[in-house]
Amino acid sequence: MNKITAAITAVGGYVPDYVLTNQELEKLVDTTNDWILTRTGISERRILKGEGKGTSDLCVPVALEICKKRGISPEEIDLLIVATVTPDMTFPATANVVTDKIGAKNAFGFDISAACSGFLYALDTGARFIESGRYQKVMIIGADKMSSIIDYTDRTTCIIFGDGAGGVLLEPNTEGYGIIDSILKSDGHGREYLHMKAGGSVKPATLETVNAREHYVYQEGKMVFKYAVSNMAEAARDVMQRNKLTADDIAWLVPHQANKRIIASTSQYIEVPEEKVMMNIHRYGNTTAGTIPLCLWDYEKKLKKGDNIMMAAFGGGFTWGANYIRWAYDGDQYGK
Ligand SMILES: CC(C)(COP(=O)(O)OP(=O)(O)OC[C@H]1O[C@@H](n2cnc3c(N)ncnc32)[C@H](O)[C@@H]1OP(=O)(O)O)[C@@H](O)C(=O)NCCC(=O)NCCS
């Protein structure tokens, strides 16, 4: 029998309705539309509003869209992995909340915390379950309600992040389509430059931590930028080299959407031209684990069976990596 690979068979996405524009941010902090656009490429981002709404509420429409497209019931899902750094609660896992909300009664689920690389980590993990031959339907969702951990008085971070989610279904394939290879890396020394100071076991929430605004993203943007540029590009190059792929062989680069300048330097490094680079940062900002599947969602109709797709990400941890996918279906088979 041919080797089993984990093919992506459907994509889903969801962004909340509320649009937070650069113009609105100009009223909140000392910034300008021009600065944000030229330094990051972001025009607007989406924010999940409403009491009692969390990351699971971003995941539910994604999961249901995927089930609808594939014509399956949530009860057919074997496993749900949610990549997020903004879980509904510290525990249980958001995946458990989502399986309950969608009625995925036969699925087990867990979360992966790898910040902006979370979707790539989760995708690669999910692929192993399919390749084992024991599981038939594994759903992977990258989702973050970043607005829950962003300080809207800090102009260096509030301009970047937004809320959103995207996901895919993985199913067994014996024709060589699906997740072919990946390089995933982490380096914990990078936590110094990008983290949330309080709310974990080292520094549980107190009145003091709240007053000191320590439950928000802390980022040294310049350092993160520097590491992101080199690591994301090198991971993509290494995956290409070991699979003997040239830039001409790549149909699409799907980069994590953190900053359009990081995206540009990654694509230039591996010599993939702009027209083959998926980009939606201008509309959604950085949705952390959501960016890569949201790109797939936006571009799904353009994807063709057999396309070589290179995904690359860098994020808090530090974490980074690149995944090589051979696309399994013509994207226009699903209307959106
Ligand atoms: C955050 C980021 C956009 C800042 O851009 P930058 O070009 O590095 O800007 P700097 O931090 O060097 O700041 C330059 C100046 O702009 C100012 N500035 C920062 N944010 C600003 C804003 N929103 N509006 C106006 N000015 C701003 C700074 O205070 C600084 O002023 P100074 O020179 O007087 O000190 C950029 O570093 C970045 O994208 N980093 C990576 C972020 C990322 O990818 N994070 C997610 C994990 S993948």
mmCIF file of C-alpha atoms and ligand atoms in Angstrom, residues 29-32 35-36 39-40 116 155-156 159-161 194 219 221-222 224-225 228 256 258-259 261-262 286 314-316, ligand 1:
data_model
loop_
_atom_site.group_PDB
_atom_site.id
_atom_site.type_symbol
_atom_site.label_atom_id
_atom_site.label_comp_id
_atom_site.label_asym_id
_atom_site.label_seq_id
_atom_site.Cartn_x
_atom_site.Cartn_y
_atom_site.Cartn_z
ATOM 1 C CA VAL A 29 -2.808 56.470 21.013
ATOM 2 C CA ASP A 30 -0.174 58.823 19.610
ATOM 3 C CA THR A 31 0.108 57.351 16.117
ATOM 4 C CA THR A 32 -0.855 58.029 12.506
ATOM 5 C CA TRP A 35 3.109 55.443 10.279
ATOM 6 C CA ILE A 36 1.146 52.231 10.752
ATOM 7 C CA ARG A 39 5.918 50.419 9.126
ATOM 8 C CA THR A 40 3.559 47.406 9.159
ATOM 9 C CA CYS A 116 2.444 32.928 15.787
ATOM 10 C CA ARG A 155 1.078 52.272 20.581
ATOM 11 C CA THR A 156 3.856 49.799 19.840
ATOM 12 C CA ILE A 159 -1.571 48.752 16.123
ATOM 13 C CA ILE A 160 -0.397 45.279 15.134
ATOM 14 C CA PHE A 161 -2.781 42.677 16.467
ATOM 15 C CA LEU A 194 7.929 38.770 23.614
ATOM 16 C CA GLN A 219 7.158 43.129 23.010
ATOM 17 C CA GLY A 221 9.549 44.978 18.458
ATOM 18 C CA LYS A 222 12.962 45.659 16.961
ATOM 19 C CA VAL A 224 11.510 40.373 17.353
ATOM 20 C CA PHE A 225 11.692 41.878 13.894
ATOM 21 C CA ALA A 228 11.777 36.977 12.517
ATOM 22 C CA HIS A 256 2.745 34.541 8.836
ATOM 23 C CA ALA A 258 3.173 40.017 11.280
ATOM 24 C CA ASN A 259 4.606 42.869 9.261
ATOM 25 C CA ARG A 261 8.384 44.196 5.702
ATOM 26 C CA ILE A 262 9.081 40.774 7.283
ATOM 27 C CA ASN A 286 -1.569 39.963 13.031
ATOM 28 C CA PHE A 314 7.902 33.154 13.356
ATOM 29 C CA GLY A 315 6.544 34.047 16.750
ATOM 30 C CA GLY A 316 6.756 34.292 20.509
HETATM 31 C C1 LIG B 1 6.626 46.827 16.208
HETATM 32 C C2 LIG B 1 7.204 47.362 14.910
HETATM 33 C C3 LIG B 1 6.094 47.601 13.911
HETATM 34 C C4 LIG B 1 7.882 48.685 15.194
HETATM 35 O O1 LIG B 1 8.463 49.186 14.007
HETATM 36 P P1 LIG B 1 9.965 49.697 13.993
HETATM 37 O O2 LIG B 1 10.221 50.189 12.656
HETATM 38 O O3 LIG B 1 10.815 48.569 14.503
HETATM 39 O O4 LIG B 1 9.890 50.867 14.991
HETATM 40 P P2 LIG B 1 10.764 51.112 16.297
HETATM 41 O O5 LIG B 1 10.314 50.200 17.378
HETATM 42 O O6 LIG B 1 12.194 51.134 15.917
HETATM 43 O O7 LIG B 1 10.313 52.577 16.618
HETATM 44 C C5 LIG B 1 10.666 53.680 15.803
HETATM 45 C C6 LIG B 1 10.056 54.907 16.383
HETATM 46 O O8 LIG B 1 8.654 54.871 16.142
HETATM 47 C C7 LIG B 1 7.955 55.042 17.356
HETATM 48 N N1 LIG B 1 6.724 54.282 17.326
HETATM 49 C C8 LIG B 1 6.487 53.028 17.768
HETATM 50 N N2 LIG B 1 5.215 52.691 17.544
HETATM 51 C C9 LIG B 1 4.643 53.762 16.942
HETATM 52 C C10 LIG B 1 3.350 54.018 16.479
HETATM 53 N N3 LIG B 1 2.353 53.125 16.570
HETATM 54 N N4 LIG B 1 3.108 55.227 15.902
HETATM 55 C C11 LIG B 1 4.059 56.143 15.786
HETATM 56 N N5 LIG B 1 5.316 55.960 16.220
HETATM 57 C C12 LIG B 1 5.597 54.769 16.788
HETATM 58 C C13 LIG B 1 8.903 54.529 18.420
HETATM 59 O O9 LIG B 1 8.587 55.082 19.685
HETATM 60 C C14 LIG B 1 10.222 55.028 17.888
HETATM 61 O O10 LIG B 1 10.368 56.379 18.218
HETATM 62 P P3 LIG B 1 11.797 56.950 18.652
HETATM 63 O O11 LIG B 1 12.688 56.732 17.463
HETATM 64 O O12 LIG B 1 11.484 58.370 18.930
HETATM 65 O O13 LIG B 1 12.191 56.160 19.845
HETATM 66 C C15 LIG B 1 8.247 46.393 14.320
HETATM 67 O O14 LIG B 1 9.392 46.371 15.132
HETATM 68 C C16 LIG B 1 7.737 44.998 14.180
HETATM 69 O O15 LIG B 1 6.878 44.729 13.359
HETATM 70 N N6 LIG B 1 8.308 44.026 14.930
HETATM 71 C C17 LIG B 1 7.956 42.653 14.847
HETATM 72 C C18 LIG B 1 6.613 42.467 15.424
HETATM 73 C C19 LIG B 1 6.111 41.081 15.295
HETATM 74 O O16 LIG B 1 6.279 40.489 14.282
HETATM 75 N N7 LIG B 1 5.467 40.601 16.364
HETATM 76 C C20 LIG B 1 4.705 39.430 16.426
HETATM 77 C C21 LIG B 1 5.472 38.198 16.565
HETATM 78 S S1 LIG B 1 5.778 37.542 15.028
#
